[in-house]
CSV table of C-alpha atoms in Angstrom, one decimal:
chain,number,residue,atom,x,y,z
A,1,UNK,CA,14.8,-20.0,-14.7
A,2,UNK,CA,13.4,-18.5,-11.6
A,3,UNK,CA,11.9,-20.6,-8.6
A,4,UNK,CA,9.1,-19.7,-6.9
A,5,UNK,CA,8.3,-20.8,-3.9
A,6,UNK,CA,4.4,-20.3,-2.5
A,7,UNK,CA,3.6,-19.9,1.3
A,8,UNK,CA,1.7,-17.9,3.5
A,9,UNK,CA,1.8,-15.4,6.8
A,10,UNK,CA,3.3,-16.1,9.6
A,11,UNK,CA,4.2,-19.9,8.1
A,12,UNK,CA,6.6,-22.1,7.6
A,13,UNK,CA,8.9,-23.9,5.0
A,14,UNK,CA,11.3,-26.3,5.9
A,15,UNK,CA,15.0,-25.0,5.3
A,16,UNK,CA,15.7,-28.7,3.6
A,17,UNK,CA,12.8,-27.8,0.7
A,18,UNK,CA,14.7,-24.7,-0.8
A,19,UNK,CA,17.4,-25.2,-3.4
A,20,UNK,CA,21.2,-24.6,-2.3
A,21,UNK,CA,21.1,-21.4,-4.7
A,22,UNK,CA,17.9,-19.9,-3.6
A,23,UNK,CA,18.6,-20.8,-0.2
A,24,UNK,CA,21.6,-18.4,-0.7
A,25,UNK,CA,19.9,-16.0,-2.2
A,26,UNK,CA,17.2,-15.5,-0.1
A,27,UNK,CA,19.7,-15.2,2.9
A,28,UNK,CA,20.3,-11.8,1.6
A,29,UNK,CA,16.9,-10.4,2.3
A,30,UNK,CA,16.2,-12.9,5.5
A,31,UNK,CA,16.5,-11.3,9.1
A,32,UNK,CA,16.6,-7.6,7.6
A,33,UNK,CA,13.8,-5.5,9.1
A,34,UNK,CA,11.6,-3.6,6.1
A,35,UNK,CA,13.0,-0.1,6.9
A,36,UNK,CA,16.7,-1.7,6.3
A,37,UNK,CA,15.6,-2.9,2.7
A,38,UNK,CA,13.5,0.3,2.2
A,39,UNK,CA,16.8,2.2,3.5
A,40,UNK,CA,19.5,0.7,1.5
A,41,UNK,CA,17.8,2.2,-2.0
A,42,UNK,CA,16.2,-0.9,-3.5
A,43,UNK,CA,13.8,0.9,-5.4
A,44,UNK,CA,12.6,-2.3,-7.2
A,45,UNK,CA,10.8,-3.1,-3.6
A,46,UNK,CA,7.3,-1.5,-3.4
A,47,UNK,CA,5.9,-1.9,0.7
A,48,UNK,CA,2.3,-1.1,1.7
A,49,UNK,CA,1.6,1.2,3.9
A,50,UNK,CA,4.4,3.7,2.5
A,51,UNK,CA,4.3,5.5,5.9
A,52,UNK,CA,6.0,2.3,8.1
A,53,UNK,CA,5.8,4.3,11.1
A,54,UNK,CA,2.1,5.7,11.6
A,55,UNK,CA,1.2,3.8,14.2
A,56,UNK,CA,4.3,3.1,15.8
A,57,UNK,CA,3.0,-0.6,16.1
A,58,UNK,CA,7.0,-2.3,15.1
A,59,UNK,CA,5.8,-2.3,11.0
A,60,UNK,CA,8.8,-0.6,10.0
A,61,UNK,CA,11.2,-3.3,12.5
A,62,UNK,CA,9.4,-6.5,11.7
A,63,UNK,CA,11.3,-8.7,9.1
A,64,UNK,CA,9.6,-9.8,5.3
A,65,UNK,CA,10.8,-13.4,6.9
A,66,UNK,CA,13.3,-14.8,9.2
A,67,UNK,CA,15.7,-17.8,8.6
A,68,UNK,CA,18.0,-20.4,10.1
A,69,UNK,CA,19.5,-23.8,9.8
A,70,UNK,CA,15.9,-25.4,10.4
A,71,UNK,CA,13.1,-22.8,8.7
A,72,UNK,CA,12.2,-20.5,6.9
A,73,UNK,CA,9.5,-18.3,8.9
A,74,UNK,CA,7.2,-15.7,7.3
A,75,UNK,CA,4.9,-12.8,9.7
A,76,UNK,CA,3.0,-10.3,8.7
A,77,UNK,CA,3.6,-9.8,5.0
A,78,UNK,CA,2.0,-10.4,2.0
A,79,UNK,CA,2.9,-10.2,-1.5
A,80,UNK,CA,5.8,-10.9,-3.6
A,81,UNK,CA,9.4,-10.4,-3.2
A,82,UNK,CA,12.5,-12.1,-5.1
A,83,UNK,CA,16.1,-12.0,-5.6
A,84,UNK,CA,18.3,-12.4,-8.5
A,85,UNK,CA,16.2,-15.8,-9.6
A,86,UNK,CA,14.8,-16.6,-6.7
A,87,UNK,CA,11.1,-15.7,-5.8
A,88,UNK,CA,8.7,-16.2,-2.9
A,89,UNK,CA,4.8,-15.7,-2.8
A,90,UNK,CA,3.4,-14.9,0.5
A,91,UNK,CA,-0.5,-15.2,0.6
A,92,UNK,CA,-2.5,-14.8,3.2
A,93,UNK,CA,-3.4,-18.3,5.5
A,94,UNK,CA,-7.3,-17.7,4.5
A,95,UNK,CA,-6.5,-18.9,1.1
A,96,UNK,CA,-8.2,-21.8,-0.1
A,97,UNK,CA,-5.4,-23.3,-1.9
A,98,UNK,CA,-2.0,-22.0,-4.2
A,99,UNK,CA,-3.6,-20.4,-6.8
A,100,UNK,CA,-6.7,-17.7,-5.1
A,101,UNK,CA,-6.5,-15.9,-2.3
A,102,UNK,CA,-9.8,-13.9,-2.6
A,103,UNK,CA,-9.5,-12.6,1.1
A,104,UNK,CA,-6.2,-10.2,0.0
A,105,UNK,CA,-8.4,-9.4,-2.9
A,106,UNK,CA,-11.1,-8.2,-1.1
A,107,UNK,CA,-9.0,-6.0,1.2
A,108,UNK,CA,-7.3,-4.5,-1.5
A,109,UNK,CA,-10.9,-3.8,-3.2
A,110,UNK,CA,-11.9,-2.2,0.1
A,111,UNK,CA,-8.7,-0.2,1.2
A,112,UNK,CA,-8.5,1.0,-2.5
A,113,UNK,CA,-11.5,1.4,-3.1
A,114,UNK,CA,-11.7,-0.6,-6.8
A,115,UNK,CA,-15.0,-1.2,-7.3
A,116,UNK,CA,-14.5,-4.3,-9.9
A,117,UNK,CA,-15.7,-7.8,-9.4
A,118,UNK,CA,-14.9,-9.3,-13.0
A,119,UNK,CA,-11.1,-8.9,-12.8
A,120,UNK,CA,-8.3,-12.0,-12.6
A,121,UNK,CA,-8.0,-12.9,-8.7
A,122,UNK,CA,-5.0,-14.7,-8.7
A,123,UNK,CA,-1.6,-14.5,-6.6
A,124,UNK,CA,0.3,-16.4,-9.1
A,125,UNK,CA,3.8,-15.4,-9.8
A,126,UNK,CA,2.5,-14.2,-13.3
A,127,UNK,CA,-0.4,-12.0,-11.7
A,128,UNK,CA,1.1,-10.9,-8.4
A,129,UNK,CA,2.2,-7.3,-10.3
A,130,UNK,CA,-1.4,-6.8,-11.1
A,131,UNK,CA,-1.9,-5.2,-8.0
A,132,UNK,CA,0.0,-2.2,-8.7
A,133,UNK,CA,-2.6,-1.3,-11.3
A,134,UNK,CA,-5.5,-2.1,-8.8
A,135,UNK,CA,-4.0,0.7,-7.3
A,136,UNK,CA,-3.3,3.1,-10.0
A,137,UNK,CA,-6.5,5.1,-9.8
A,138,UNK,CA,-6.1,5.0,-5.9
A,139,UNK,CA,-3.1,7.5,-6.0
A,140,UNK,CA,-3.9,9.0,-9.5
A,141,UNK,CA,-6.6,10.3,-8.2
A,142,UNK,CA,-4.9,11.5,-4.8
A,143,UNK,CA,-1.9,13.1,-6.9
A,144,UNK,CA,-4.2,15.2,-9.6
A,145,UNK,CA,-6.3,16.7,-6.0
A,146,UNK,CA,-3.4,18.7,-5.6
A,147,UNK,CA,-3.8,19.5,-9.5
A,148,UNK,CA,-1.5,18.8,-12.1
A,149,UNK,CA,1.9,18.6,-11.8
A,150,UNK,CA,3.7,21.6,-13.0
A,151,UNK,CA,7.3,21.8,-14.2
A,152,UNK,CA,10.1,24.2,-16.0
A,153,UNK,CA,10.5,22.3,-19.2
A,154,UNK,CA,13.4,23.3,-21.9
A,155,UNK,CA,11.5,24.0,-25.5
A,156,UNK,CA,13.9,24.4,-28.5
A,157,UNK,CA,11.9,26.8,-31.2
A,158,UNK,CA,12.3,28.4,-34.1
A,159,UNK,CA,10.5,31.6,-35.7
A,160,UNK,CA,10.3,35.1,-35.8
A,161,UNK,CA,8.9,35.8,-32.0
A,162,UNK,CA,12.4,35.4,-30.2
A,163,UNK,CA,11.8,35.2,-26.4
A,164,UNK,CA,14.3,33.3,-25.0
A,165,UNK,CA,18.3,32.2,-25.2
A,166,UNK,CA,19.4,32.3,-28.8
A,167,UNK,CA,20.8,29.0,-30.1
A,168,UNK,CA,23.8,29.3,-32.6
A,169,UNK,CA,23.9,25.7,-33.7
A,170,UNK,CA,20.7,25.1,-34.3
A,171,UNK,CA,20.3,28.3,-35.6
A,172,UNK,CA,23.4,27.8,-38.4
A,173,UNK,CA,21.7,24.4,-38.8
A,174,UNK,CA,18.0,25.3,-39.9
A,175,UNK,CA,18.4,28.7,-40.9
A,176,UNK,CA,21.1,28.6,-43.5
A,177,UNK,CA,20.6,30.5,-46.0
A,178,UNK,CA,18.9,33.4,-43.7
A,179,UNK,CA,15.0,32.8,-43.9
A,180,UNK,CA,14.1,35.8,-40.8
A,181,UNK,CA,13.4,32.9,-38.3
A,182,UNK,CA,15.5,32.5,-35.4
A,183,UNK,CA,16.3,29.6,-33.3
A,184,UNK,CA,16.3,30.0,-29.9
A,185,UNK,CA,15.6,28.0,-26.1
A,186,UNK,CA,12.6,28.9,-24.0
A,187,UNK,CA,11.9,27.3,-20.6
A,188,UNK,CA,8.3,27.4,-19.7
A,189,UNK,CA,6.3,26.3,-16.9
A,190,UNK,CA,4.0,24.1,-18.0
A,191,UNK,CA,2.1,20.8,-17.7
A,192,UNK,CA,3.9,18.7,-20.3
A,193,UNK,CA,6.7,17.6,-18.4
A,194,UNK,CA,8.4,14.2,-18.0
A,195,UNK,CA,6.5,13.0,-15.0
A,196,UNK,CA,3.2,13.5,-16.9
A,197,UNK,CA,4.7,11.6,-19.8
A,198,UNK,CA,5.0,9.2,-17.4
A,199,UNK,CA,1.9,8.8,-16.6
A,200,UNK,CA,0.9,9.3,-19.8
A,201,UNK,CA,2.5,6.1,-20.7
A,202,UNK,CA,1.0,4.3,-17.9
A,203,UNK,CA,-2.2,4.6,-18.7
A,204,UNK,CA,-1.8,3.7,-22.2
A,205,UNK,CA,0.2,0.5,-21.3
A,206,UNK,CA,-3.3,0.0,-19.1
A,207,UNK,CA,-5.3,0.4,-21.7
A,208,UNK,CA,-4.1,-1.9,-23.9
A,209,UNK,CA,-3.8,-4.6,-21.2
A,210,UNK,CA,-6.7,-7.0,-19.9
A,211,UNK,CA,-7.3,-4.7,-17.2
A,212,UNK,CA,-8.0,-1.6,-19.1
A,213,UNK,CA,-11.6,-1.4,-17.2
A,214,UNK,CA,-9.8,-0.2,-14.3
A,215,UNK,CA,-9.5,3.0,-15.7
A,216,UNK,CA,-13.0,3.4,-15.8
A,217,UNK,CA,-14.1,2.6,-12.3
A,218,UNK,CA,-15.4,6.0,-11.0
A,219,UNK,CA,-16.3,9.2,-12.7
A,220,UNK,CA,-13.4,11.1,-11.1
A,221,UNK,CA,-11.0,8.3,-12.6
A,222,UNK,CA,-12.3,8.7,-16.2
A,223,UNK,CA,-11.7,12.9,-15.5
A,224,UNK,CA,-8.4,12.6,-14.3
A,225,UNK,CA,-7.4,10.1,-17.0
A,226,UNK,CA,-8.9,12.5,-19.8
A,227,UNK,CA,-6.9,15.4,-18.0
A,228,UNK,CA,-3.5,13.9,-18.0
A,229,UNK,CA,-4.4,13.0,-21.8
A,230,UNK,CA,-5.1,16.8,-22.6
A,231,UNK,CA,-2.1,17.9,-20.8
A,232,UNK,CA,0.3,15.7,-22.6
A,233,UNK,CA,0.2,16.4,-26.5
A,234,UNK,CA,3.6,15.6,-27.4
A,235,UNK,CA,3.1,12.0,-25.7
A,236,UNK,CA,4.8,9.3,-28.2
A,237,UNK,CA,5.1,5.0,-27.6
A,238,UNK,CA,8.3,5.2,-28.8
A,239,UNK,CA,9.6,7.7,-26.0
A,240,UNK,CA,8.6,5.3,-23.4
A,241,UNK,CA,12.4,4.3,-22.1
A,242,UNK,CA,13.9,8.2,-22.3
A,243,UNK,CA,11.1,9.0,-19.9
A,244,UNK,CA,11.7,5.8,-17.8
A,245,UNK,CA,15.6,7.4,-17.5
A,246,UNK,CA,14.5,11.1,-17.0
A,247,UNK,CA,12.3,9.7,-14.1
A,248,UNK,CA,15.1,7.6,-12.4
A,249,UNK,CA,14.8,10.1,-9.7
A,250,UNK,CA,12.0,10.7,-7.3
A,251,UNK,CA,10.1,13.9,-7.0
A,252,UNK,CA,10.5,16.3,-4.3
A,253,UNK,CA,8.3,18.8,-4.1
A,254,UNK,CA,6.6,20.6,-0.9
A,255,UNK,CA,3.4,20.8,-2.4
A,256,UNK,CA,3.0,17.8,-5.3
A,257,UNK,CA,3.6,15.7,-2.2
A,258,UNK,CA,1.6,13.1,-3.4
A,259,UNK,CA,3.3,12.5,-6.8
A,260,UNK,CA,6.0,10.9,-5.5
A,261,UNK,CA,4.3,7.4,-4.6
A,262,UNK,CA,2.4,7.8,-8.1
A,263,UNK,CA,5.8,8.3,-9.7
A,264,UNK,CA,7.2,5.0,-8.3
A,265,UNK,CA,4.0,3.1,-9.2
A,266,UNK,CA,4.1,3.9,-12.5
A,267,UNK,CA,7.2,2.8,-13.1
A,268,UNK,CA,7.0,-0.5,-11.8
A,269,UNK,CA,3.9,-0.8,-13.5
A,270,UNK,CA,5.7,-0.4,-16.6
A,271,UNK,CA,8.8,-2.3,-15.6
A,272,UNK,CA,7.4,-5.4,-14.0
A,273,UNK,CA,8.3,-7.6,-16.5
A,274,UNK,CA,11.9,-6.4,-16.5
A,275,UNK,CA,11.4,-6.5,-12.3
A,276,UNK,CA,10.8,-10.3,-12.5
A,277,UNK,CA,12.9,-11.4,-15.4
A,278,UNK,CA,16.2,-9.1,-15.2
A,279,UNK,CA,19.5,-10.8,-14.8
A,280,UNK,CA,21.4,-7.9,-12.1
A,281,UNK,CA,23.2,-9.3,-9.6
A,282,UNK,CA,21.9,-9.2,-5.9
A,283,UNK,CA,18.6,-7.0,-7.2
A,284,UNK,CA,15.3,-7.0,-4.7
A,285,UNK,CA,12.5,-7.0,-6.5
A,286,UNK,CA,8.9,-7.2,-5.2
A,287,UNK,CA,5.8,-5.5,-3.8
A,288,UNK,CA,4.0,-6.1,-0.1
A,289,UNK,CA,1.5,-5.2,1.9
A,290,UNK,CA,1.3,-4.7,5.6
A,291,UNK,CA,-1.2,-7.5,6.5
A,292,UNK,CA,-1.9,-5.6,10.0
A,293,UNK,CA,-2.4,-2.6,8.2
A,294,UNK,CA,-4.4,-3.3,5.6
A,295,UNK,CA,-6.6,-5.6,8.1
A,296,UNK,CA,-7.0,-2.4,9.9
A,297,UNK,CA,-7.6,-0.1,7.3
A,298,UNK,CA,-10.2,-2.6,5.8
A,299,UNK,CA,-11.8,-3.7,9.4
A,300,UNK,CA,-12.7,0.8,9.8
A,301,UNK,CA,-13.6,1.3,5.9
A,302,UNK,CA,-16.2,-1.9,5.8
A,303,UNK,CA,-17.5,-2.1,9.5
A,304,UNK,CA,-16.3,0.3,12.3
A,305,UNK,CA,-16.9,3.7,10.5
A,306,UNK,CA,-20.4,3.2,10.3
A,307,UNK,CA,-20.6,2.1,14.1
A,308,UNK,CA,-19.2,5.7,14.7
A,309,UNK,CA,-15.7,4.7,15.5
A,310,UNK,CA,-12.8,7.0,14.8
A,311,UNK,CA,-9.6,6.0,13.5
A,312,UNK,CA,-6.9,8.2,14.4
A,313,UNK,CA,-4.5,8.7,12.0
A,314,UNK,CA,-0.7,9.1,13.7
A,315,UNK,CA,1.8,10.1,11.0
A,316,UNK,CA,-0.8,13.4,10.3
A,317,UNK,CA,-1.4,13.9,14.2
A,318,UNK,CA,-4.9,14.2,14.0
A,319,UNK,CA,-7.6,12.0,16.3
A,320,UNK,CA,-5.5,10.9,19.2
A,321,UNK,CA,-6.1,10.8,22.8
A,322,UNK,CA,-4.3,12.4,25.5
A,323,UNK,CA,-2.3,11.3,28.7
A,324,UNK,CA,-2.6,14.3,30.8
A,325,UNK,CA,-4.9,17.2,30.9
A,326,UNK,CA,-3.8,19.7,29.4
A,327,UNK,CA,-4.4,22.3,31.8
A,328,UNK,CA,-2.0,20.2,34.2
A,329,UNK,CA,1.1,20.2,32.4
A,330,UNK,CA,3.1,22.0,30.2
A,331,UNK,CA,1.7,21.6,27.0
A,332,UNK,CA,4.8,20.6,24.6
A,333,UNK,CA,5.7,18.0,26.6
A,334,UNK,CA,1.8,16.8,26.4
A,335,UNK,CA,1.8,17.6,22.7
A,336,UNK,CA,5.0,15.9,21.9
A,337,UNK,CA,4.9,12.9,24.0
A,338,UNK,CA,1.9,12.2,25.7
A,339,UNK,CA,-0.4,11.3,23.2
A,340,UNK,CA,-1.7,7.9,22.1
A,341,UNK,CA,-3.7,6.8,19.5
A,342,UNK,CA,-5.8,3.8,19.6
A,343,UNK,CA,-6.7,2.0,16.6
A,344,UNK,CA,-10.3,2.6,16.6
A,345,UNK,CA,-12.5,4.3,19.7
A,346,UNK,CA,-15.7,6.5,20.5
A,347,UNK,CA,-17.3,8.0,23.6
A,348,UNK,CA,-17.6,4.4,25.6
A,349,UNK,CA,-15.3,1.9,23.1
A,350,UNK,CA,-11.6,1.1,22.4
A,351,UNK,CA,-10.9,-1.7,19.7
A,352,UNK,CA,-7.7,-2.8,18.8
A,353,UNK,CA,-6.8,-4.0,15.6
A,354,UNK,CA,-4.9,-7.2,15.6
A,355,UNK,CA,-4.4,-9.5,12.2
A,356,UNK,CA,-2.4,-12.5,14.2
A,357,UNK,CA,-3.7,-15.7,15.8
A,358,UNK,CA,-6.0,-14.9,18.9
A,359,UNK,CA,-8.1,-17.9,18.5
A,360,UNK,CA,-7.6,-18.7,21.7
A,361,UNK,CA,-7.9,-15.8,23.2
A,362,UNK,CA,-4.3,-15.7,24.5
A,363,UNK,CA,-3.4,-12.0,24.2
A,364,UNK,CA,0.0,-10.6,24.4
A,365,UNK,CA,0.8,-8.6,27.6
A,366,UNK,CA,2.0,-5.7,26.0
A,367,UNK,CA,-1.3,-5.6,23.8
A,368,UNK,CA,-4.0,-6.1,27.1
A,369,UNK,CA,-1.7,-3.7,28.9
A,370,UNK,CA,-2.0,-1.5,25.7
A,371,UNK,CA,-6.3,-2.0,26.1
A,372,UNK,CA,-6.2,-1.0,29.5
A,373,UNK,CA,-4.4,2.2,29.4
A,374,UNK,CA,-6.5,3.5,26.8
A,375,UNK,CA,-9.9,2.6,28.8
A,376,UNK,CA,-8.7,4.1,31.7
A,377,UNK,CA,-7.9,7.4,30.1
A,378,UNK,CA,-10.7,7.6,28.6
A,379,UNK,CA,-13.1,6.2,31.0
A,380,UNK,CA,-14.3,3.8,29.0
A,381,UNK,CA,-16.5,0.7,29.7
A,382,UNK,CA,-15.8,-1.1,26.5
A,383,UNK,CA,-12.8,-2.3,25.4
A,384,UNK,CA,-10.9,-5.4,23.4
A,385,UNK,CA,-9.2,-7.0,20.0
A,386,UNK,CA,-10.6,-7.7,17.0
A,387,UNK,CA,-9.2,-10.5,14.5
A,388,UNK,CA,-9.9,-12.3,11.7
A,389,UNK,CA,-10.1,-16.0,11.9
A,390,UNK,CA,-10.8,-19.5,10.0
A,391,UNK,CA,-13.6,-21.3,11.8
A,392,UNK,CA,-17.4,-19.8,10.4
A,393,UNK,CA,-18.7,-18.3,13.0
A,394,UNK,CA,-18.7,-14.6,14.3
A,395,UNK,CA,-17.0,-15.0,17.9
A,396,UNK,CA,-17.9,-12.4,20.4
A,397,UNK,CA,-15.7,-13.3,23.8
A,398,UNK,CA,-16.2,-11.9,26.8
A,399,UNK,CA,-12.5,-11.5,28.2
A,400,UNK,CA,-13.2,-10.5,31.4
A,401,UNK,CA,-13.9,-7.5,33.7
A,402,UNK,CA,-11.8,-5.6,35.2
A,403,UNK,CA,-10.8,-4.8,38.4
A,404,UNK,CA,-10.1,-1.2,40.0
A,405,UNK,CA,-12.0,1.2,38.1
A,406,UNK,CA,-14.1,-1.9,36.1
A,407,UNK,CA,-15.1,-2.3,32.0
A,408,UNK,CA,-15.3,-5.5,30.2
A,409,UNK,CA,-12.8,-6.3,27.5
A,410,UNK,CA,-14.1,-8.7,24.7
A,411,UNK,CA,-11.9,-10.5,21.7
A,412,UNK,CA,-14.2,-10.7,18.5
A,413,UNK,CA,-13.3,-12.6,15.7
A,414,UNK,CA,-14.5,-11.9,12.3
A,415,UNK,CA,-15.1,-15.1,9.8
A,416,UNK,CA,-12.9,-15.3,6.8
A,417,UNK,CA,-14.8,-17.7,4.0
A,418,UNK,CA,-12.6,-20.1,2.5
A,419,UNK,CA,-14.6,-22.7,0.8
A,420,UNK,CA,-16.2,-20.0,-1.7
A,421,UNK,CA,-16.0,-21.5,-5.3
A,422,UNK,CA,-15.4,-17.8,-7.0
A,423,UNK,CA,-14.7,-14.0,-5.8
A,424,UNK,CA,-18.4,-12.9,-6.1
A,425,UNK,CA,-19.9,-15.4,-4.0
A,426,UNK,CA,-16.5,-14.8,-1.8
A,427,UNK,CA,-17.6,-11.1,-1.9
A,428,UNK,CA,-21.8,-11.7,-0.9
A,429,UNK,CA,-20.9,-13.8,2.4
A,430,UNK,CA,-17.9,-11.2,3.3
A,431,UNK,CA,-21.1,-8.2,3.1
A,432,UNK,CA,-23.3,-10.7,4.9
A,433,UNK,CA,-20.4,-10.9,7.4
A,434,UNK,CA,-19.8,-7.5,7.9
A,435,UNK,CA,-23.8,-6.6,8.4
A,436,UNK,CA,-24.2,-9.1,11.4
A,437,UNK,CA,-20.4,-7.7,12.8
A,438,UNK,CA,-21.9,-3.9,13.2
A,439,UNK,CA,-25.0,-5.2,14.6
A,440,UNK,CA,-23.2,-7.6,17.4
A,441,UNK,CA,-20.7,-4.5,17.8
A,442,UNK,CA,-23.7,-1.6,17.8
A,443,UNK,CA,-25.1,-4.1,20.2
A,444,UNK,CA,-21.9,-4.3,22.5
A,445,UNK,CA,-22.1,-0.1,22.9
């Protein structure tokens, strides 16, 4: 029987409260950074944001937890992740108690855009796998933008309009006596193809689960549902493990580029149970989230967008800020190395993103150096951090100001409400939050 054990970011549990065996266990995945799990094939293990790297801010190098002969220490993810039978839950420190944790919720709602409020909110070992279908018609809908996913298929026939490869055994089989029909192979390149199936059989598993309403969250969700549905007539319930084994291999394709993370979603949508509950030896199993990058993601979506803030985007090189001009040094070494991008910034603002403790204002070195750099670049006047935190109260501190060239750098903290008796009400004071943030942040500019 699997034990779970239930904590949250960057806590603690005592090394004396785990089990010999899971204490064992879980020294297999302790003190390995994410892109050594992601790199040793473990294709059970699902991290958020799939691009580790795009903002060079150590995602990829942290670790899922640390241990040693006195703790185990958790940082900056959330989620699930197990091994062979033993399991831990990592919710975020703004949940109320061991069961909700309305806060991740609400991120997830916001990055994903899922526009539900009357679904199960629960990080419970039994629930935690729900959130790969929260994000199902997230990267549907980002994988049928590039249109549907085209492949050479293999189609045995038989009849009188020969057009392909002739085959003999099928061909003695079904055509013995001689009735003027031939068997033969055609390969055609067409929609109906095993990774369609596959999602195919996603959706259906979806729909007759208690969270079929997710496929009907937008217009464009209910069209691309209805057009994988037309494009896959030969879809049959019974085929459902041949196409699990046909799709044991990710996609690569230069253009269905997005595909590939839908592939891999399906399939532990439709495998979680086996994920949790299978017996193979040393198997990770799990799905995370960045906290720092889904507080950042979330922070732009709900508040800093509409303040006019842009949010450079690293891994596609597009919204950064530059070191040098241009005109004053060769431009490949500008290109390649000399540009940064800050979290969030406009004409006269940088903001920095930061989803640890800075209740206290106590900012790390590297982080204020970070701040300063970007201000001086860009000559702006504005600068600072912004983090969530516990206490009720929208915290707008006034750092300092700078010497040398000046600017003021605040540290505003952003209310996380953990007393809220259920999501909705969770939901009106997090809007109520967000409106007074822009205004204190419009008012900063």
């Amino acid at each position: 029987m699997s034990n779970v054990y239930k904590t949250y970011d960057y806590s603690q549990i005592p090394i004396t409260q785990l089990r010999d065996k899971d204490r064992e266990n879980l020294s297999k995945i302790a003190n390995f950074t994410i892109r050594n799990l992601c790199e040793n094939n473990n294709s059970n293990l699902l991290i958020f944001s799939q691009q580790l790297d795009i903002h060079h801010d150590g995602i990829a190098d942290s670790y899922i937890f640390t241990m040693d002969n006195q703790k185990l220490q958790t940082g900056d993810l959330l989620g699930f992740i197990g091994i062979n039978d033993s399991q831990i839950t990592i919710s975020t420190r703004f949940s109320k108690n061991d069961i909700e944790d309305y806060f991740l919720h609400y991120m997830l709602q916001k990055v994903f855009h899922i526009n539900l409020l009357d679904l199960q909110h629960s990080i419970s070992n039994d629930r935690i796998f729900d959130f790969l279908t929260y994000m199902f018609p997230f990267y549907l809908k980002r994988a049928l933008k590039q249109g549907l996913y085209k492949k050479y298929t293999t189609k045995n026939c038989n009849n009188i309009n020969v057009k392909g490869t002739i085959n003999i055994s099928n061909h003695i089989k079904n055509n013995t006596p001689f009735t003027g029909k031939i068997a033969y192979r055609i390969k055609e390149y067409n929609c109906d193809n095993d990774l369609t199936q596959l999602i195919r059989h996603t959706i259906e598993y979806i729909r007759d689960s208690y969270m079929s309403a997710i496929l009907q969250t937008d217009a464009d969700t209910v069209a691309y549902v209805s057009q994988i549905c037309n494009a896959t007539p030969s879809y049959d319930k019974r085929a459902l493990n041949n196409i699990l084994i046909k799709n044991r291999n990710p996609i690569f394709h230069p253009y269905y580029t997005e595909y590939r993370i839908l592939q891999k979603l399906c399939i532990q949508i439709l495998c979680h149970k086996r994920l949790k509950y299978g017996v193979d030896n040393n198997r990770i199993y799990g799905l995370l989230f960045s906290g720092s990058w889904l507080w950042e993601e979330f922070i732009h979506k709900t508040i800093l967008k509409e303040c006019g803030f842009s949010h450079p985007q690293n891994r596609a090189r597009k919204g950064g800020i530059y070191l040098f001009n241009k005109n004053e040094a060769d431009i490949n070494f500008v290109v390649s190395r000399c540009k940064r991008y800050p979290d969030y910034f406009k004409e006269n603002f940088i903001l920095d993103a930061k989803y640890k403790h800075l209740d206290n204002n106590r900012i790390d070195r590297n982080d204020m150096h970070q701040i300063i750099s970007y201000m001086h670049v860009e000559k702006a006047n504005i600068g600072g951090f912004i983090y969530p935190k516990s206490t009720m109260d929208i915290m707008v501190t006034k750092l300092g100001d700078l010497r040398g060239f000046g600017g003021v750098i605040y540290n505003i903290g952003v209310p996380i409400p953990q007393e809220k008796e259920t999501y909705a009400m969770f939901s009106l004071e997090m809007t109520n939050i967000q409106e007074e943030l822009k205004r204190k942040i419009l008012d900063l500019s």
